Amino acid sequence: MSMIERVVKEIADEMRQRPDRGEVASYIPELARVDPGAFGLAVIDAEGNVAAAGDADVPFSIQSISKVFTLTLALGKAGDRLWRRVGREPSGSAFNSIVQLEHERGIPRNPFINAGAIAVTDLILSGHQPREALGEILRFMQFLSDDANITIDRAVAASEQRTGFRNAALANYMKSFGVLENPVEFTLGVYFHHCAIAMTCKQLAMAGRFLAHSGINPATGALVVHPDRAKRINAVMLTCGHYDGSGEFAYRVGLPGKSGVGGGILAIAPGKASIAVWSPGLDAAGNSHLGRVALEALTKRLGWSIFGV
């Protein structure tokens, strides 16, 4: 672990000095206020050792990273029936694009673009009140992180609801094809709120540990999901986790990962560690610019790419 700690500290020091930080997500007013100079990195190995540096204890809005966990919950409820409502293929389009929905009769290309995550949220909501569904999602995040203090940033959620016109268009379009079962305003309310969950890099890395260890929480030995399901969630993260930048992320970093427009990335080194990085400045595809640069450096120095050293 001493080597990992050294590498994490080196990378955080290097990222602090870089002038190329990307642009914060200004289309969500609350996110536009975040300091673009922030940077945090946390790595948690199988034994629970934590290597962290920078702003790894500062909470940030995880945004689309929450889609990894809603996908996990939805698969637990519906199993492979979920794939009748959402696909598993890379989109090659922006995360909030409506173009493919029109061509594919309301079926989103994958669960990590906005339309796909809204469809997944709708499945979790079915049979529940919005408050109950949101509570289930939040409790799942608290359980995985072993931290009951994780909360929803209500200001961010309200900001998204005020400005989420594109997401409303996606949801209404899917509703017209019968892909959504619940009232659009209910599904969107739950969606906006789970994207507004606030976590630190350490909490997020803790939450992702089951994906690094074949579906098992290594802290307790408890099975969170079946190993086959963990493998498949990782596969979708690798191919779809960075929208139309997923190929570039796989090429440069070589790990399953999921980004969020809050500047966070959760990355999984199977059998080795769960990793979370946060840098609010985004690239043109809506992914953390320095987050990807930092993860590329980490996998190179530790030899963690799933494609070889």
Short mmCIF file of C-alpha atoms in Angstrom, two decimals:
data_model
loop_
_atom_site.label_atom_id
_atom_site.label_comp_id
_atom_site.label_asym_id
_atom_site.label_seq_id
_atom_site.Cartn_x
_atom_site.Cartn_y
_atom_site.Cartn_z
CA MET A 1 0.00 0.00 0.00
CA SER A 2 2.94 2.36 0.59
CA MET A 3 3.60 2.37 -3.16
CA ILE A 4 -0.05 3.21 -3.88
CA GLU A 5 0.03 6.01 -1.30
CA ARG A 6 3.16 7.45 -2.91
CA VAL A 7 1.66 7.32 -6.41
CA VAL A 8 -1.62 8.89 -5.26
CA LYS A 9 0.21 11.76 -3.55
CA GLU A 10 2.45 12.32 -6.58
CA ILE A 11 -0.52 12.46 -8.94
CA ALA A 12 -2.46 14.86 -6.71
CA ASP A 13 0.58 17.15 -6.52
CA GLU A 14 0.96 17.04 -10.31
CA MET A 15 -2.73 17.76 -10.94
CA ARG A 16 -2.63 20.78 -8.63
CA GLN A 17 -0.02 22.37 -10.88
CA ARG A 18 -1.78 21.81 -14.21
CA PRO A 19 -3.41 24.83 -15.88
CA ASP A 20 -5.64 22.74 -18.21
CA ARG A 21 -8.61 22.10 -15.95
CA GLY A 22 -11.59 22.01 -18.31
CA GLU A 23 -14.87 23.89 -17.77
CA VAL A 24 -17.37 23.39 -14.95
CA ALA A 25 -20.94 22.35 -15.84
CA SER A 26 -22.39 25.84 -16.14
CA TYR A 27 -25.79 24.66 -17.42
CA ILE A 28 -26.62 23.53 -13.87
CA PRO A 29 -26.39 26.79 -11.87
CA GLU A 30 -25.33 25.18 -8.59
CA LEU A 31 -22.50 23.27 -10.29
CA ALA A 32 -21.31 26.44 -11.99
CA ARG A 33 -20.34 27.75 -8.54
CA VAL A 34 -17.92 24.89 -7.76
CA ASP A 35 -14.21 25.78 -7.51
CA PRO A 36 -12.53 24.52 -10.72
CA GLY A 37 -9.25 24.24 -8.81
CA ALA A 38 -10.49 21.40 -6.61
CA PHE A 39 -8.94 17.95 -6.99
CA GLY A 40 -9.34 14.80 -4.91
CA LEU A 41 -8.26 11.19 -5.35
CA ALA A 42 -8.93 8.10 -3.22
CA VAL A 43 -7.98 4.45 -3.72
CA ILE A 44 -9.26 1.64 -1.47
CA ASP A 45 -7.75 -1.83 -1.82
CA ALA A 46 -9.18 -5.25 -0.91
CA GLU A 47 -7.94 -5.00 2.67
CA GLY A 48 -9.67 -1.67 3.18
CA ASN A 49 -6.49 0.39 3.13
CA VAL A 50 -7.16 3.93 1.93
CA ALA A 51 -4.73 6.05 -0.06
CA ALA A 52 -6.09 9.56 -0.52
CA ALA A 53 -4.82 13.00 -1.41
CA GLY A 54 -6.03 16.48 -2.26
CA ASP A 55 -9.70 17.24 -1.66
CA ALA A 56 -10.64 13.59 -1.07
CA ASP A 57 -12.78 14.52 1.97
CA VAL A 58 -14.77 17.29 0.27
CA PRO A 59 -18.34 16.29 -0.74
CA PHE A 60 -19.34 16.89 -4.36
CA SER A 61 -22.40 16.16 -6.47
CA ILE A 62 -21.90 12.68 -7.92
CA GLN A 63 -24.44 13.28 -10.71
CA SER A 64 -24.37 10.43 -13.27
CA ILE A 65 -22.14 8.23 -11.13
CA SER A 66 -25.33 7.44 -9.23
CA LYS A 67 -26.48 5.58 -12.36
CA VAL A 68 -24.11 2.71 -11.52
CA PHE A 69 -25.99 2.16 -8.28
CA THR A 70 -29.50 2.64 -9.69
CA LEU A 71 -28.59 0.10 -12.39
CA THR A 72 -27.49 -2.32 -9.65
CA LEU A 73 -30.77 -1.82 -7.78
CA ALA A 74 -32.90 -2.17 -10.93
CA LEU A 75 -31.16 -5.40 -11.93
CA GLY A 76 -31.88 -6.72 -8.43
CA LYS A 77 -35.57 -5.97 -8.92
CA ALA A 78 -36.09 -6.99 -12.55
CA GLY A 79 -33.08 -9.08 -13.56
CA ASP A 80 -32.61 -9.37 -17.30
CA ARG A 81 -36.14 -8.06 -17.89
CA LEU A 82 -34.58 -4.63 -17.47
CA TRP A 83 -32.93 -4.98 -20.88
CA ARG A 84 -36.32 -4.87 -22.58
CA ARG A 85 -36.54 -1.21 -21.58
CA VAL A 86 -32.95 -0.09 -22.09
CA GLY A 87 -30.06 -1.32 -24.26
CA ARG A 88 -26.42 -2.09 -23.49
CA GLU A 89 -24.66 -0.52 -26.47
CA PRO A 90 -22.43 2.58 -26.53
CA SER A 91 -24.32 5.62 -27.73
CA GLY A 92 -21.68 7.57 -29.64
CA SER A 93 -23.85 10.60 -28.87
CA ALA A 94 -24.02 13.27 -26.19
CA PHE A 95 -25.39 12.14 -22.82
CA ASN A 96 -28.59 14.17 -23.28
CA SER A 97 -29.18 13.48 -26.98
CA ILE A 98 -32.71 12.76 -28.18
CA VAL A 99 -31.72 11.70 -31.71
CA GLN A 100 -31.32 7.97 -31.06
CA LEU A 101 -34.58 7.78 -29.13
CA GLU A 102 -36.42 8.85 -32.25
CA HIS A 103 -34.76 6.20 -34.39
CA GLU A 104 -35.10 3.43 -31.79
CA ARG A 105 -38.71 4.00 -30.76
CA GLY A 106 -38.06 5.32 -27.29
CA ILE A 107 -35.64 2.59 -26.12
CA PRO A 108 -32.49 4.26 -24.73
CA ARG A 109 -29.18 2.93 -26.01
CA ASN A 110 -27.74 2.20 -22.53
CA PRO A 111 -28.45 2.83 -18.81
CA PHE A 112 -25.78 5.51 -18.41
CA ILE A 113 -26.98 8.15 -20.85
CA ASN A 114 -29.66 10.39 -19.38
CA ALA A 115 -32.58 8.73 -21.16
CA GLY A 116 -31.42 5.28 -20.06
CA ALA A 117 -30.98 6.34 -16.46
CA ILE A 118 -34.45 7.90 -16.44
CA ALA A 119 -35.88 4.57 -17.69
CA VAL A 120 -33.97 2.72 -14.94
CA THR A 121 -35.25 5.18 -12.33
CA ASP A 122 -38.81 4.61 -13.57
CA LEU A 123 -38.42 0.87 -12.97
CA ILE A 124 -37.20 1.45 -9.40
CA LEU A 125 -40.10 3.84 -8.81
CA SER A 126 -42.82 1.42 -9.99
CA GLY A 127 -45.05 0.37 -7.08
CA HIS A 128 -43.65 3.07 -4.78
CA GLN A 129 -44.12 6.69 -3.94
CA PRO A 130 -41.25 8.93 -5.14
CA ARG A 131 -40.08 9.53 -1.56
CA GLU A 132 -39.91 5.77 -0.93
CA ALA A 133 -37.94 5.09 -4.11
CA LEU A 134 -35.51 7.89 -3.40
CA GLY A 135 -35.08 6.66 0.17
CA GLU A 136 -34.24 3.19 -1.11
CA ILE A 137 -31.55 4.59 -3.41
CA LEU A 138 -30.05 6.78 -0.69
CA ARG A 139 -30.04 3.94 1.85
CA PHE A 140 -28.29 1.71 -0.68
CA MET A 141 -25.55 4.31 -1.10
CA GLN A 142 -25.21 4.68 2.67
CA PHE A 143 -25.05 0.91 3.08
CA LEU A 144 -22.35 0.45 0.44
CA SER A 145 -20.29 3.32 1.82
CA ASP A 146 -20.89 2.27 5.43
CA ASP A 147 -21.73 5.90 6.12
CA ALA A 148 -25.19 7.07 7.18
CA ASN A 149 -24.16 10.70 6.77
CA ILE A 150 -24.41 10.67 2.97
CA THR A 151 -27.19 13.03 1.90
CA ILE A 152 -28.80 14.67 -1.10
CA ASP A 153 -27.75 18.21 -1.96
CA ARG A 154 -31.21 19.77 -2.12
CA ALA A 155 -29.91 22.97 -3.73
CA VAL A 156 -28.40 21.01 -6.62
CA ALA A 157 -31.57 18.93 -7.03
CA ALA A 158 -33.71 22.08 -7.13
CA SER A 159 -31.30 23.66 -9.61
CA GLU A 160 -31.61 20.65 -11.90
CA GLN A 161 -35.39 20.62 -11.67
CA ARG A 162 -35.55 24.30 -12.63
CA THR A 163 -33.34 23.86 -15.69
CA GLY A 164 -33.86 20.21 -16.72
CA PHE A 165 -35.89 20.89 -19.85
CA ARG A 166 -33.90 18.47 -22.03
CA ASN A 167 -34.38 15.66 -19.51
CA ALA A 168 -38.10 16.44 -19.43
CA ALA A 169 -38.17 16.16 -23.22
CA LEU A 170 -36.39 12.79 -23.09
CA ALA A 171 -38.79 11.48 -20.44
CA ASN A 172 -41.92 12.64 -22.28
CA TYR A 173 -40.65 11.14 -25.51
CA MET A 174 -40.08 7.76 -23.81
CA LYS A 175 -43.48 8.04 -22.15
CA SER A 176 -45.08 8.42 -25.60
CA PHE A 177 -43.66 4.99 -26.53
CA GLY A 178 -44.73 3.37 -23.25
CA VAL A 179 -41.16 2.95 -21.98
CA LEU A 180 -41.99 4.88 -18.78
CA GLU A 181 -44.78 3.53 -16.57
CA ASN A 182 -45.03 6.26 -13.96
CA PRO A 183 -46.01 9.93 -14.19
CA VAL A 184 -43.13 11.78 -15.84
CA GLU A 185 -42.88 14.36 -13.07
CA PHE A 186 -42.51 11.60 -10.44
CA THR A 187 -39.78 9.75 -12.36
CA LEU A 188 -37.89 12.97 -13.08
CA GLY A 189 -38.14 14.07 -9.46
CA VAL A 190 -36.47 10.87 -8.26
CA TYR A 191 -33.90 11.08 -11.07
CA PHE A 192 -32.87 14.66 -10.31
CA HIS A 193 -32.56 13.90 -6.61
CA HIS A 194 -30.42 10.76 -6.90
CA CYS A 195 -28.08 12.61 -9.26
CA ALA A 196 -27.75 15.28 -6.56
CA ILE A 197 -26.39 12.87 -3.93
CA ALA A 198 -23.24 14.41 -2.44
CA MET A 199 -20.25 12.22 -1.58
CA THR A 200 -16.53 12.52 -1.00
CA CYS A 201 -13.94 10.59 -3.01
CA LYS A 202 -13.39 8.32 -0.01
CA GLN A 203 -17.11 7.57 0.35
CA LEU A 204 -17.51 6.96 -3.38
CA ALA A 205 -14.52 4.64 -3.57
CA MET A 206 -15.94 2.72 -0.61
CA ALA A 207 -19.32 2.39 -2.33
CA GLY A 208 -17.72 0.90 -5.43
CA ARG A 209 -15.72 -1.82 -3.67
CA PHE A 210 -18.21 -4.60 -4.43
CA LEU A 211 -17.59 -4.09 -8.16
CA ALA A 212 -13.85 -4.56 -7.67
CA HIS A 213 -14.33 -7.84 -5.81
CA SER A 214 -16.80 -9.97 -7.78
CA GLY A 215 -19.90 -8.49 -6.15
CA ILE A 216 -18.67 -9.06 -2.59
CA ASN A 217 -18.19 -6.35 0.03
CA PRO A 218 -14.66 -7.25 1.19
CA ALA A 219 -15.20 -5.51 4.53
CA THR A 220 -17.95 -7.95 5.55
CA GLY A 221 -17.73 -10.81 3.06
CA ALA A 222 -21.40 -10.20 2.24
CA LEU A 223 -22.60 -10.71 -1.32
CA VAL A 224 -23.99 -7.45 -2.73
CA VAL A 225 -24.64 -8.87 -6.22
CA HIS A 226 -23.85 -12.16 -7.94
CA PRO A 227 -20.35 -12.23 -9.48
CA ASP A 228 -21.82 -12.52 -12.98
CA ARG A 229 -23.86 -9.37 -12.40
CA ALA A 230 -20.87 -7.44 -11.07
CA LYS A 231 -18.91 -8.49 -14.15
CA ARG A 232 -21.67 -7.25 -16.44
CA ILE A 233 -22.06 -3.93 -14.64
CA ASN A 234 -18.31 -3.41 -15.05
CA ALA A 235 -18.61 -4.28 -18.75
CA VAL A 236 -21.29 -1.63 -19.30
CA MET A 237 -19.18 0.88 -17.35
CA LEU A 238 -16.22 0.18 -19.64
CA THR A 239 -18.15 0.56 -22.89
CA CYS A 240 -20.71 3.22 -21.92
CA GLY A 241 -19.58 4.95 -18.73
CA HIS A 242 -18.19 8.09 -20.37
CA TYR A 243 -20.85 8.78 -23.00
CA ASP A 244 -19.28 9.53 -26.38
CA GLY A 245 -15.89 9.68 -24.65
CA SER A 246 -16.05 6.04 -23.51
CA GLY A 247 -13.67 4.77 -26.16
CA GLU A 248 -11.09 7.41 -25.31
CA PHE A 249 -11.36 6.57 -21.59
CA ALA A 250 -10.91 2.84 -22.27
CA TYR A 251 -7.98 3.58 -24.58
CA ARG A 252 -6.17 5.83 -22.12
CA VAL A 253 -7.16 4.48 -18.69
CA GLY A 254 -8.11 0.86 -19.38
CA LEU A 255 -10.56 0.43 -16.49
CA PRO A 256 -14.34 0.29 -16.14
CA GLY A 257 -15.44 3.75 -15.05
CA LYS A 258 -18.41 6.04 -14.69
CA SER A 259 -18.25 9.80 -14.82
CA GLY A 260 -20.58 12.57 -13.68
CA VAL A 261 -20.86 16.20 -14.73
CA GLY A 262 -20.06 17.17 -11.14
CA GLY A 263 -16.48 16.25 -12.07
CA GLY A 264 -16.30 12.85 -10.36
CA ILE A 265 -15.25 9.50 -11.79
CA LEU A 266 -15.62 6.09 -10.15
CA ALA A 267 -13.16 3.59 -11.62
CA ILE A 268 -12.81 -0.11 -10.87
CA ALA A 269 -9.56 -2.09 -10.95
CA PRO A 270 -10.98 -5.64 -10.78
CA GLY A 271 -9.48 -7.69 -7.98
CA LYS A 272 -7.35 -4.76 -6.85
CA ALA A 273 -9.12 -1.55 -5.84
CA SER A 274 -11.97 0.89 -6.11
CA ILE A 275 -10.93 4.39 -7.15
CA ALA A 276 -12.68 7.76 -7.03
CA VAL A 277 -11.36 11.01 -8.44
CA TRP A 278 -12.87 14.49 -8.50
CA SER A 279 -11.94 17.51 -10.56
CA PRO A 280 -14.90 19.73 -11.54
CA GLY A 281 -13.61 20.93 -14.92
CA LEU A 282 -15.09 18.92 -17.81
CA ASP A 283 -13.94 18.09 -21.32
CA ALA A 284 -16.10 18.48 -24.44
CA ALA A 285 -17.87 15.15 -23.78
CA GLY A 286 -18.90 16.15 -20.24
CA ASN A 287 -16.28 14.06 -18.41
CA SER A 288 -13.75 15.28 -15.85
CA HIS A 289 -10.67 16.38 -17.78
CA LEU A 290 -8.09 16.09 -15.01
CA GLY A 291 -9.92 13.09 -13.56
CA ARG A 292 -9.21 11.13 -16.72
CA VAL A 293 -5.62 12.41 -16.87
CA ALA A 294 -5.05 11.38 -13.25
CA LEU A 295 -6.52 7.91 -13.76
CA GLU A 296 -4.39 7.38 -16.85
CA ALA A 297 -1.30 8.21 -14.79
CA LEU A 298 -2.45 5.92 -11.96
CA THR A 299 -3.04 2.88 -14.17
CA LYS A 300 0.28 3.37 -15.97
CA ARG A 301 2.32 3.66 -12.79
CA LEU A 302 0.60 0.78 -11.01
CA GLY A 303 0.09 -1.45 -14.07
CA TRP A 304 -3.64 -1.69 -13.42
CA SER A 305 -5.09 -1.46 -16.92
CA ILE A 306 -7.27 -4.50 -17.62
CA PHE A 307 -5.62 -4.67 -21.06
CA GLY A 308 -2.14 -5.31 -19.70
CA VAL A 309 0.75 -3.40 -18.15
#
